[in-house]
Short mmCIF file of C-alpha atoms (C1' of nucleotides) and ligand atoms in Angstrom, two decimals:
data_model
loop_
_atom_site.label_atom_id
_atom_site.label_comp_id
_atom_site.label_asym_id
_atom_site.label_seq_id
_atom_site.Cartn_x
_atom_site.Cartn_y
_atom_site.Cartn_z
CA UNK F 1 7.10 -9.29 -1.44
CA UNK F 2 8.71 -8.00 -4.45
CA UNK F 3 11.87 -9.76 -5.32
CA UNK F 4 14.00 -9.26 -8.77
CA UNK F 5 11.86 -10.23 -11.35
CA UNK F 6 8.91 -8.44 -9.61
CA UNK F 7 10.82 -5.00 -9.49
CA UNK F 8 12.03 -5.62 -12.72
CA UNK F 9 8.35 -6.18 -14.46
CA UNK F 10 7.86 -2.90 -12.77
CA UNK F 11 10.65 -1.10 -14.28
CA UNK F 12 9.61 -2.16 -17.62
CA UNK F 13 6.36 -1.66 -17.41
CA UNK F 14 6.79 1.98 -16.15
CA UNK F 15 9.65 3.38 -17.87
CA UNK F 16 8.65 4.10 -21.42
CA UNK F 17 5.25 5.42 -20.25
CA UNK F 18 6.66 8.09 -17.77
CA UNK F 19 10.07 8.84 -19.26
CA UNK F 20 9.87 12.31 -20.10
CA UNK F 21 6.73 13.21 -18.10
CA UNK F 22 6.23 16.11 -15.87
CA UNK F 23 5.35 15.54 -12.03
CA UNK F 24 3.04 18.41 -12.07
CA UNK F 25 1.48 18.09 -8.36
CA UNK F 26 1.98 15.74 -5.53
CA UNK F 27 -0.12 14.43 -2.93
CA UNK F 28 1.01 12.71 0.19
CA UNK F 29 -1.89 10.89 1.66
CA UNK F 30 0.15 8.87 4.09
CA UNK F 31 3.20 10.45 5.54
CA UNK F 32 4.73 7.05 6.62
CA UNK F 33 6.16 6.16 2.40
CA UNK F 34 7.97 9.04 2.38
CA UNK F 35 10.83 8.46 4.54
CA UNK F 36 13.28 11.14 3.54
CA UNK F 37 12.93 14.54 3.25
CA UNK F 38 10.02 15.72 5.28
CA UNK F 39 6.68 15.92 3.61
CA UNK F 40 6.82 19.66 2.81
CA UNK F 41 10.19 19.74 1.38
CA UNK F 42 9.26 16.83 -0.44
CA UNK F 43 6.60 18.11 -2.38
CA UNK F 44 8.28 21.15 -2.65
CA UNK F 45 11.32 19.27 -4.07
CA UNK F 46 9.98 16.86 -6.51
CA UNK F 47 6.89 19.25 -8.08
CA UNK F 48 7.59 20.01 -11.23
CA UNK F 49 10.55 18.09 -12.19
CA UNK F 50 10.94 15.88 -15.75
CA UNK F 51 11.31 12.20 -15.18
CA UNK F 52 14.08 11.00 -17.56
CA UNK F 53 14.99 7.56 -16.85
CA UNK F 54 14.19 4.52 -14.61
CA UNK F 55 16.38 1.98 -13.66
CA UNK F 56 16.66 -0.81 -11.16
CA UNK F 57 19.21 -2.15 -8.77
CA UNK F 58 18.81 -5.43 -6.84
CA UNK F 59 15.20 -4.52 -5.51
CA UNK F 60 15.35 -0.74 -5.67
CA UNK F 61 14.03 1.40 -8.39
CA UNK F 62 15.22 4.92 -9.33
CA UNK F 63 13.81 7.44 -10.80
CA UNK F 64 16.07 9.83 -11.96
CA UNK F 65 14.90 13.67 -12.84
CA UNK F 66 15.68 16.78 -14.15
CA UNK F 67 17.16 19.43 -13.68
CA UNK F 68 18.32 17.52 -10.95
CA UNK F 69 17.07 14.60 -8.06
CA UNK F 70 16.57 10.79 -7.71
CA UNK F 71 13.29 9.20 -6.12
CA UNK F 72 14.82 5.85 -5.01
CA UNK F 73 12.06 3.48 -4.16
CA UNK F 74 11.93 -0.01 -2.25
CA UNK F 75 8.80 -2.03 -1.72
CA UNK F 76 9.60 -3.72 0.86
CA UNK F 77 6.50 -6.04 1.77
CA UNK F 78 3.74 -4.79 -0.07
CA UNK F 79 4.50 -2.22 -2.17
CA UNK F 80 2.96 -1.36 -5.20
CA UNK F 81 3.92 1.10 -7.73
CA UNK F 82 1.49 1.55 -10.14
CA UNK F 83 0.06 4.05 -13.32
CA UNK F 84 -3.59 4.79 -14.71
CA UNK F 85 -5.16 7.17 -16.50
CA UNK F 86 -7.25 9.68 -14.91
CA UNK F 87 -10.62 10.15 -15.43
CA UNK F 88 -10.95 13.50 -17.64
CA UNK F 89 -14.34 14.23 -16.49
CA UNK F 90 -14.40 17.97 -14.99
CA UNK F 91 -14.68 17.70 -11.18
CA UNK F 92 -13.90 14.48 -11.27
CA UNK F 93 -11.52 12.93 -7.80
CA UNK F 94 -9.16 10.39 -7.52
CA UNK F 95 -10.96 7.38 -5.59
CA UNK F 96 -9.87 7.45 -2.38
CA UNK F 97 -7.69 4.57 -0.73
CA UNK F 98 -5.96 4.45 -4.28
CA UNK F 99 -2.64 5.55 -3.17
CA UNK F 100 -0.54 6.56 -0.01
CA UNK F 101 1.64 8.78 -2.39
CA UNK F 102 0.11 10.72 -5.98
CA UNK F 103 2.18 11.55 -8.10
CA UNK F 104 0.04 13.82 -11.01
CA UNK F 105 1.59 13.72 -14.26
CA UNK F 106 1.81 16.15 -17.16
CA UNK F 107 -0.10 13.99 -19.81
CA UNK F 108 -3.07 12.94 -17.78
CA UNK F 109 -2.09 9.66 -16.06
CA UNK F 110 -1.45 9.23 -11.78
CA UNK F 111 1.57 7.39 -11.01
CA UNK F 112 0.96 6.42 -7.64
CA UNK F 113 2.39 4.30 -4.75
CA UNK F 114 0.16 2.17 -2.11
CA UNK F 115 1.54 0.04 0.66
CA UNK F 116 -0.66 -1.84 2.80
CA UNK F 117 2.19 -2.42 5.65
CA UNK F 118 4.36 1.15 4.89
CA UNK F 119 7.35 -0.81 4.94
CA UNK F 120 8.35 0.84 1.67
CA UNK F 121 7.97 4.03 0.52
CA UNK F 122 10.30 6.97 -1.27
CA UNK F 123 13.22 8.67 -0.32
CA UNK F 124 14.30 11.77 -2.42
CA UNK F 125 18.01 11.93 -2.71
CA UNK F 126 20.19 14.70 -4.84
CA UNK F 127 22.98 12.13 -6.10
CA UNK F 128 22.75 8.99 -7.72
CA UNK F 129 22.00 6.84 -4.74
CA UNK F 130 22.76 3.76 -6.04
CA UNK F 131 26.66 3.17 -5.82
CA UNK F 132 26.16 3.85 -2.32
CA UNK F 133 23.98 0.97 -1.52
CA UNK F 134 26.65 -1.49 -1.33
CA UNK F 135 24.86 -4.15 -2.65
CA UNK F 136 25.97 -7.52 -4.83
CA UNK F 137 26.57 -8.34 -8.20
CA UNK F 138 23.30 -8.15 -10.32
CA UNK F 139 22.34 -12.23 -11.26
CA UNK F 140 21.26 -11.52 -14.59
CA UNK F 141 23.78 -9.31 -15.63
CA UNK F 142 26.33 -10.53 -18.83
CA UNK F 143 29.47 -9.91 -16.42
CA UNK F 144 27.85 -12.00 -13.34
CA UNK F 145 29.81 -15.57 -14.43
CA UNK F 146 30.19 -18.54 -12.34
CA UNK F 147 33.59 -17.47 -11.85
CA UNK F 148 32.52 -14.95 -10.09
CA UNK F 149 29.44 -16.67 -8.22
CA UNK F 150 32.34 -19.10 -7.00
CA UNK F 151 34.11 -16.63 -5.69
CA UNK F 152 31.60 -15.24 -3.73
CA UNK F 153 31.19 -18.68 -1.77
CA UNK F 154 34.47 -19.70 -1.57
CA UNK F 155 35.15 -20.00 2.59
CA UNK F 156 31.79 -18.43 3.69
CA UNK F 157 30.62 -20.46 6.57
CA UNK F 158 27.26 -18.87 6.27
CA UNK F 159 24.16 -21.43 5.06
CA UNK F 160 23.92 -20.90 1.53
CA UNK F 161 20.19 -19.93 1.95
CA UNK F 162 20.84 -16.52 3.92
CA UNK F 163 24.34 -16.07 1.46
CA UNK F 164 21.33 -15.93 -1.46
CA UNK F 165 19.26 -13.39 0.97
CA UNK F 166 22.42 -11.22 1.56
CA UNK F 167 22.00 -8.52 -0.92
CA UNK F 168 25.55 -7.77 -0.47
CA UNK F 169 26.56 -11.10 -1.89
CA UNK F 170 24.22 -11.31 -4.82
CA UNK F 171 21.32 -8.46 -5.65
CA UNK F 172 17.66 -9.20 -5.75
CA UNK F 173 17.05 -12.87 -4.91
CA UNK F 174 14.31 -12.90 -1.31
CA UNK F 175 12.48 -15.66 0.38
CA UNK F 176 10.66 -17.22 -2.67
CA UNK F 177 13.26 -17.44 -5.32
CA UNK F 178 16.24 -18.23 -2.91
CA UNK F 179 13.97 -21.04 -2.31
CA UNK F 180 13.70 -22.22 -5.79
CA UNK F 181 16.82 -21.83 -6.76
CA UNK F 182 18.15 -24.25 -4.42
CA UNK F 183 15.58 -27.16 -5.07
CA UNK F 184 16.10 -26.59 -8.62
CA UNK F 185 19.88 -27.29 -7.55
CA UNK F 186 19.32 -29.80 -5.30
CA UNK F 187 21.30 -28.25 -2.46
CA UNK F 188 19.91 -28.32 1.22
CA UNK F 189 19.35 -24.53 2.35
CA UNK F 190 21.36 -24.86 5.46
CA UNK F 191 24.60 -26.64 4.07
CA UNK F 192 27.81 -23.83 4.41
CA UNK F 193 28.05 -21.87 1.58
CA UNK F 194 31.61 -22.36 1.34
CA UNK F 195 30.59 -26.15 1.39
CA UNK F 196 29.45 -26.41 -2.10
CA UNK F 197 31.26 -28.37 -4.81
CA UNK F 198 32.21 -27.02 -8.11
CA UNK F 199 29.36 -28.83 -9.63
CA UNK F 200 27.37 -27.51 -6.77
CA UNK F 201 27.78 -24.04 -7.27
CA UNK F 202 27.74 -24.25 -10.80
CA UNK F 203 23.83 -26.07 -10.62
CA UNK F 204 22.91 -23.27 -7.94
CA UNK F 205 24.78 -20.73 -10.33
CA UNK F 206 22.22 -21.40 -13.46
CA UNK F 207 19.30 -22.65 -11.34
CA UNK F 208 19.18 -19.11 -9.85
CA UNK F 209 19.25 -17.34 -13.62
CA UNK F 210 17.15 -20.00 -14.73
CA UNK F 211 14.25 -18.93 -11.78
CA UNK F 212 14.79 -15.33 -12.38
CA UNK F 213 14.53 -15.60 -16.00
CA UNK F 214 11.44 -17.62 -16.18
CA UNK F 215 9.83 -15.80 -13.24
CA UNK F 216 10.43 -12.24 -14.97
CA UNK F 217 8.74 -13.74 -18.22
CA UNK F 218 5.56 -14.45 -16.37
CA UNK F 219 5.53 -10.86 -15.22
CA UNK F 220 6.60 -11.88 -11.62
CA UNK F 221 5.04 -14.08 -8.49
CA UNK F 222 1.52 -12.59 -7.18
CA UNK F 223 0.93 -14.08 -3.88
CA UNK F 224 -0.98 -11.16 -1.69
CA UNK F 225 0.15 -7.55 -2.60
CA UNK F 226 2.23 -7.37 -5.69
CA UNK F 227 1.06 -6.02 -9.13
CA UNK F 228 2.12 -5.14 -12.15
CA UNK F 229 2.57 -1.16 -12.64
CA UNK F 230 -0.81 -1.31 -14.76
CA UNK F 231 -2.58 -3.62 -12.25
CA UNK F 232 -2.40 -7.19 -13.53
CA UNK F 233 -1.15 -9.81 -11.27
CA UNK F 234 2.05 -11.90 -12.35
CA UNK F 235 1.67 -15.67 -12.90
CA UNK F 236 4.77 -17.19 -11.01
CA UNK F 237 3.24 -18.39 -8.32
CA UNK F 238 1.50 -21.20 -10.44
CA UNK F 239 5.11 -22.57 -11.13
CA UNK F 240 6.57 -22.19 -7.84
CA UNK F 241 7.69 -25.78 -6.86
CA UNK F 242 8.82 -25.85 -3.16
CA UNK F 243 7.89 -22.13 -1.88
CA UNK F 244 4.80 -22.07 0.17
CA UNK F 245 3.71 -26.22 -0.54
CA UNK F 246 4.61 -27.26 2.84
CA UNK F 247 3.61 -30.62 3.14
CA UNK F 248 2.66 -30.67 -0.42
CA UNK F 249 3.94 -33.84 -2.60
CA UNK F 250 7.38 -32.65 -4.46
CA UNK F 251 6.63 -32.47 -7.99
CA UNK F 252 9.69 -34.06 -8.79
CA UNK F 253 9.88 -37.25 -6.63
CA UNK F 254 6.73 -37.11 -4.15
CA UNK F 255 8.05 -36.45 -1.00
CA UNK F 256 6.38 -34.30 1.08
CA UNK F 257 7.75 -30.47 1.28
CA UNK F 258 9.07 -29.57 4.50
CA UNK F 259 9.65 -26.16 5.93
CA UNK F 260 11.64 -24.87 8.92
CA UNK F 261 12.68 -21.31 10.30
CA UNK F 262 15.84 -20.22 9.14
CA UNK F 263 16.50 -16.88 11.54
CA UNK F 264 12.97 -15.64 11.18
CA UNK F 265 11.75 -16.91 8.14
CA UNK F 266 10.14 -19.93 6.36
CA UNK F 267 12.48 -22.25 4.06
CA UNK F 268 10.50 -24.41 2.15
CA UNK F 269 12.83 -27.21 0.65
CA UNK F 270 12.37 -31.16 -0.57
CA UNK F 271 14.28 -33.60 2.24
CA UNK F 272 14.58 -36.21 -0.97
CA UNK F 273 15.57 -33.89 -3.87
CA UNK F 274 17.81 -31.94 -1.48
CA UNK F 275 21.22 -32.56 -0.11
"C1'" DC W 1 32.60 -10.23 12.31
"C1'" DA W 2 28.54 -13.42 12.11
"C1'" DT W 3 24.09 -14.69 13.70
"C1'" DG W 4 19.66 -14.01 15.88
"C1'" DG W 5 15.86 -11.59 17.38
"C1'" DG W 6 12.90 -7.70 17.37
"C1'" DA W 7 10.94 -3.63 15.16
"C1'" DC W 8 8.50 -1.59 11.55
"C1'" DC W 9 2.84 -2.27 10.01
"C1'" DT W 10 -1.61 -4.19 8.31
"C1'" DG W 11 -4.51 -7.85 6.64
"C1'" DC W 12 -5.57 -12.54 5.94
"C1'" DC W 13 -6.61 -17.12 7.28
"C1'" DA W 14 -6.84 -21.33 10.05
"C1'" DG W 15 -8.47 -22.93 14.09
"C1'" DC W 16 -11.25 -22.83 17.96
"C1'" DT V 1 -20.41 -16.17 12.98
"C1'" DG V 2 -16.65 -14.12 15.68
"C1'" DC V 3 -12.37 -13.72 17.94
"C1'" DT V 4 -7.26 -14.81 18.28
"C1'" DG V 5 -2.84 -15.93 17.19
"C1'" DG V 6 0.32 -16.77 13.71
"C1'" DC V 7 2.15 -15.51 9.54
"C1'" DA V 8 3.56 -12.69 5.23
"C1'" DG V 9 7.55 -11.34 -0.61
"C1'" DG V 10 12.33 -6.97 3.21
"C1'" DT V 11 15.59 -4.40 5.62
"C1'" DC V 12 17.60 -2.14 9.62
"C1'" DC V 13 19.29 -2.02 14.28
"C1'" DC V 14 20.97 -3.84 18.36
"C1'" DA V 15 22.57 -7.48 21.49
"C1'" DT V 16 25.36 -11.40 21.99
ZN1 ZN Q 301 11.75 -34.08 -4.07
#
DNA sequence: CATGGGACCTGCCAGC
DNA sequence: TGCTGGCAGGTCCCAT
């Protein structure tokens, strides 16, 4: 589920409220989200330690703690990371179903972790882990130019559609805004990356920000399992113009949205906008 | 090396 | 109404 601008609402919606708390008690309700260490040494790891920062890298969060650790987290499918104040009543118990990982904090609130399919989940890791997760350029970032973007395309035979799914080529784009992107660009998904013009790549090049940026200011695309970290649902999906509308009239010239399997997954794309 | 398929899981929805 | 098959935002692993 979670792509980018997903994470990202996330990570901003999470790091000034836990930066600096305490993870005073843990409780692992379903084994399967914590994929590294083992349960026990995982609670006996992580209780207690500071949270001091947050960050994001393509679509992994980190939480980075003190004295020492990283939680890196990935969604997958259907995870949500989410925060909420307790209730303070005395005797009072955390509904059940809420979470498959509880995270108590020192000032009252539960930052917790639920994940329908347990795809995604936690893994605790002593170094930073993410220069080791070999992953693209960030799209958003100041030094991603279409300099480099051309680069990145230049003789790759693969269809441009999985090139924007390879996290190794660019970070953070999935199913829905890879989709975007190129009808916003006008580019078939299964032309040869290396096949795009100039022009080409430079459309697909600010199509992609352009997606990212606008999807990020409506807090993200809620489709099934996504939330915000304080619940809400994001309002992308409303603006989503090819992903999902099969057979739907193109909002741009009417003709109807087609979608085939590329490898295992839907592409949504317009045959008359497309090319 | 690149591509394709399956595995990992559960829930939802269309169709019968 | 009730069952069934197909499908879902991601990534990893293995076979070809
Ligand atoms: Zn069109």
């Amino acid at each position: 589920m979670p792509e980018l601008p997903e994470v990202e609402t996330i990570r901003r919606g999470l790091a000034g409220p836990i930066t600096g708390r305490t993870i005073k008690r843990i409780r692992i309700v379903d084994p399967r989200v914590v994929k590294a260490p083992g349960p026990a040494e995982f609670v006996r790891l992580v209780t207690g330690r500071r949270i001091v920062g947050l960050r994001r890298r393509g679509k992994y969060l980190c939480l980075d703690l003190e004295p020492a650790g990283h939680l890196l987290v990935h969604l997958k499918m259907s995870g949500r990371l989410l925060h909420r104040r307790l209730s303070k009543k005395a005797g009072a118990r955390v509904p059940t179903g809420l979470g498959h990982l509880l995270l108590f904090l020192d000032d009252g609130f539960l930052l917790y972790y639920h994940d329908t399919r347990r795809f995604g989940g936690f893994h605790y890791r002593t170094d930073d882990p993410f220069p080791a997760l070999a992953l693209g350029p960030e799209p958003l970032d100041p030094d991603f130019s279409p300099a480099r973007w051309r680069r990145i395309l230049v003789g790759r035979q693969a269809r441009i559609k999985s090139l924007l799914l390879d996290q190794q080529a660019v970070a953070g784009l999935g199913n829905i805004y890879a989709a975007e992107a190129l009808f916003r660009a006008g580019i078939r998904p299964d032309r040869p990356a290396g096949s795009l013009s100039g022009a080409e790549a430079g459309r697909l090049y600010r199509s992609m920000r352009a997606v990212l940026k606008e999807a990020l200011a409506a807090g993200g695309t809620s489709i099934q399992d996504y939330r915000q970290a304080d619940g809400r649902s994001g309002l992308f999906q409303v603006s989503l113009r090819v992903y999902g509308r099969r057979g739907e009239a193109c909002p741009c010239c009417g003709v109807p949205i087609k979608a085939c399997r590329e490898g295992s997954r839907t592409t949504y794309f317009c045959p008359g906008c497309q090319h």
